[in-house]
Amino acid sequence: MERSSPILQLIALFLLPYLFNHNLAYTTTDLRTDELSLLAFKSHITANSSHTTLGKNWTTKTSVCNWIGVTCGSRHRRVIALNISYMSLVGTIPPHIGNLSFLVSLNVSGNHFHGDLPQELTHLRRLRVIDLSNNSFAGELPRMWFGNMTDSLEELNLNFNNFSGIIPQEIGHLCNLRILNIRSNKLNGQIPASVLSQCSQLQELWLSHNNFSGTLPIEIGNMTQLQKFRASGNKITGTIPQEIGHLSNLRVFHMRDNLLSGQIPTSTLSQRSQLQELSLSINSFSGTLPKEIGNMSQLQKFWAYSNNITGMILIHVFLG
Ligand SMILES: *[C@@H]1O[C@H](CO)[C@@H](O)[C@H](O)[C@H]1NC(C)=O
Ligand SMILES: *[C@@H]1O[C@H](CO)[C@@H](O)[C@H](O)[C@H]1NC(C)=O
Ligand SMILES: *[C@@H]1O[C@H](CO)[C@@H](O)[C@H](O)[C@H]1NC(C)=O
Ligand SMILES: *[C@@H]1O[C@H](CO)[C@@H](O)[C@H](O)[C@H]1NC(C)=O
Ligand SMILES: *[C@@H]1O[C@H](CO)[C@@H](O)[C@H](O)[C@H]1NC(C)=O
Ligand SMILES: *[C@@H]1O[C@H](CO)[C@@H](O)[C@H](O)[C@H]1NC(C)=O
Ligand SMILES: *[C@@H]1O[C@H](CO)[C@@H](O)[C@H](O)[C@H]1NC(C)=O
Ligand SMILES: *[C@@H]1O[C@H](CO)[C@@H](O)[C@H](O)[C@H]1NC(C)=O
Ligand SMILES: *[C@@H]1O[C@H](CO)[C@@H](O)[C@H](O)[C@H]1NC(C)=O
Ligand SMILES: *[C@@H]1O[C@H](CO)[C@@H](O)[C@H](O)[C@H]1NC(C)=O
Ligand SMILES: *[C@@H]1O[C@H](CO)[C@@H](O)[C@H](O)[C@H]1NC(C)=O
Ligand SMILES: *[C@@H]1O[C@H](CO)[C@@H](O)[C@H](O)[C@H]1NC(C)=O
């Protein structure tokens, strides 16, 4: 066997200390990356940045791990959570956010952020929570953003913004989503059936106060984990599909102020039902109130005013 060349031995000698300190060097360098990302974020806060708590606090004088709203991991000392909610911030979210590669949770709710959702957010493969609610984001929900988003995502809150257009099919790629909240935007079109059948892990789906139309797809019966479904204040037509009776975990079902008709489905109203809140007011339901409602042992709140249902007096008999 040949001896390794002296040059190689020399290289190995130089590499040894580097390899030894590799973890430390790696961490420090990358915490610097996190710092640069957040400083870029700060520079995109356009209004009152220097006057805000954040503007004064996010400086290189201290470690980024001490900055307000920033949480670092205890083991890796990298930024894992950013919570700058309700700080009266005005600005955009820059692409640099995509460099916070250890980020698990991003919460910017209750500010005045606007502009595009940066595609670079899809680089963050560890993200579990995104809360962009109650800001001024507008325009269509970006297909590519959903198509490429990490499937580690469990909670996505886009409520109280100005998003318009339809729900992109690509949202169905987020197969581990537990909570999807898009209430109070300007979304329209049908609730896509493919989304409902693909997002089988969804526990909470909030669609209220948009402009959705069309019928409730029967695929809603495939969302076996669903606990809370709220779609009040839309223009949803047709009947409530019987398949809803398959949802053995369903606790809250709000469909107030839509254009639903037909009978209130008795399949939802069995003794086994876990339903606690049922809101069907301001629709066009007809017929008589099914007497099965009296067997729903968990039911705490039931609203059905402003329909064409007879036998309303029974509510008091059964629930009183
Ligand atoms: C920015 O600061 C000015 C005065 O310092 C204040 O009048 C204004 O309301 C602030 N704007 C926001 C959005 O906080
Ligand atoms: C930033 O705020 C944190 C938490 O309130 C505090 O511990 C830290 O000292 C502040 N840093 C500066 C530079 O003001
Ligand atoms: C996020 O920050 C707000 C203050 O801005 C605080 O009230 C809230 O508890 C924080 N949430 C989490 C999950 O740390
Ligand atoms: C961070 O991201 C931006 C934009 O995506 C990129 O231009 C920049 O080179 C990155 N910076 C570092 C320090 O990685
Ligand atoms: C984001 O922060 C707000 C206010 O601090 C809080 O109410 C909300 O629950 C947080 N969002 C998530 C997903 O934790
Ligand atoms: C949205 O945030 C503003 C502060 O920016 C607050 O006054 C308002 O109550 C919030 N709205 C909701 C629905 O949370
Ligand atoms: C949404 O847009 C309307 C104008 O189209 C504007 O008046 C409203 O303030 C916007 N809402 C938010 C939360 O940005
Ligand atoms: C992911 O993003 C790339 C561009 O960055 C795009 O070409 C591709 O179609 C996207 N994938 C999905 C499934 O949306
Ligand atoms: C809601 O959708 C209907 C069509 O279904 C459309 O005519 C109407 O302009 C939309 N309203 C808003 C506020 O977007
Ligand atoms: C949805 O549930 C129905 C039964 O109600 C079943 O036939 C169908 O295969 C399911 N679809 C998916 C995509 O799981
Ligand atoms: C209600 O439950 C009782 C048993 O506790 C059963 O005998 C009755 O048939 C049920 N009524 C309806 C309408 O399902
Ligand atoms: C209400 O239902 C009755 C029959 O149950 C029917 O005659 C009447 O036309 C309906 N009214 C409306 C407004 O749908």
GROMACS .gro file of N, CA and C in nm, residues 17-31 75-78:
model
   57
   17PRO      N    1  -0.777   2.118   1.364
   17PRO     CA    2  -0.837   2.212   1.460
   17PRO      C    3  -0.970   2.267   1.409
   18TYR      N    4  -0.978   2.284   1.277
   18TYR     CA    5  -1.101   2.336   1.220
   18TYR      C    6  -1.217   2.240   1.246
   19LEU      N    7  -1.188   2.110   1.221
   19LEU     CA    8  -1.292   2.008   1.241
   19LEU      C    9  -1.335   2.005   1.387
   20PHE      N   10  -1.234   2.021   1.474
   20PHE     CA   11  -1.258   2.017   1.617
   20PHE      C   12  -1.354   2.128   1.660
   21ASN      N   13  -1.332   2.247   1.607
   21ASN     CA   14  -1.411   2.363   1.645
   21ASN      C   15  -1.530   2.387   1.553
   22HIS      N   16  -1.550   2.289   1.466
   22HIS     CA   17  -1.645   2.311   1.360
   22HIS      C   18  -1.782   2.356   1.411
   23ASN      N   19  -1.834   2.283   1.510
   23ASN     CA   20  -1.969   2.314   1.559
   23ASN      C   21  -1.981   2.456   1.611
   24LEU      N   22  -1.881   2.498   1.688
   24LEU     CA   23  -1.883   2.631   1.748
   24LEU      C   24  -1.879   2.738   1.639
   25ALA      N   25  -1.782   2.721   1.546
   25ALA     CA   26  -1.764   2.819   1.439
   25ALA      C   27  -1.892   2.829   1.356
   26TYR      N   28  -1.948   2.713   1.326
   26TYR     CA   29  -2.069   2.706   1.245
   26TYR      C   30  -2.182   2.786   1.310
   27THR      N   31  -2.200   2.765   1.442
   27THR     CA   32  -2.309   2.830   1.515
   27THR      C   33  -2.291   2.981   1.517
   28THR      N   34  -2.170   3.028   1.549
   28THR     CA   35  -2.146   3.172   1.557
   28THR      C   36  -2.172   3.238   1.423
   29THR      N   37  -2.118   3.178   1.316
   29THR     CA   38  -2.137   3.233   1.182
   29THR      C   39  -2.285   3.243   1.151
   30ASP      N   40  -2.359   3.137   1.184
   30ASP     CA   41  -2.497   3.135   1.143
   30ASP      C   42  -2.586   3.221   1.231
   31LEU      N   43  -2.544   3.246   1.355
   31LEU     CA   44  -2.619   3.341   1.437
   31LEU      C   45  -2.601   3.480   1.378
   75ARG      N   46  -3.027   2.469   2.265
   75ARG     CA   47  -2.914   2.385   2.226
   75ARG      C   48  -2.832   2.450   2.114
   76HIS      N   49  -2.902   2.498   2.010
   76HIS     CA   50  -2.831   2.546   1.891
   76HIS      C   51  -2.801   2.695   1.892
   77ARG      N   52  -2.862   2.771   1.985
   77ARG     CA   53  -2.846   2.917   1.985
   77ARG      C   54  -2.871   2.976   1.847
   78ARG      N   55  -2.977   2.935   1.786
   78ARG     CA   56  -3.021   2.997   1.661
   78ARG      C   57  -3.163   3.047   1.683
   0.00000   0.00000   0.00000
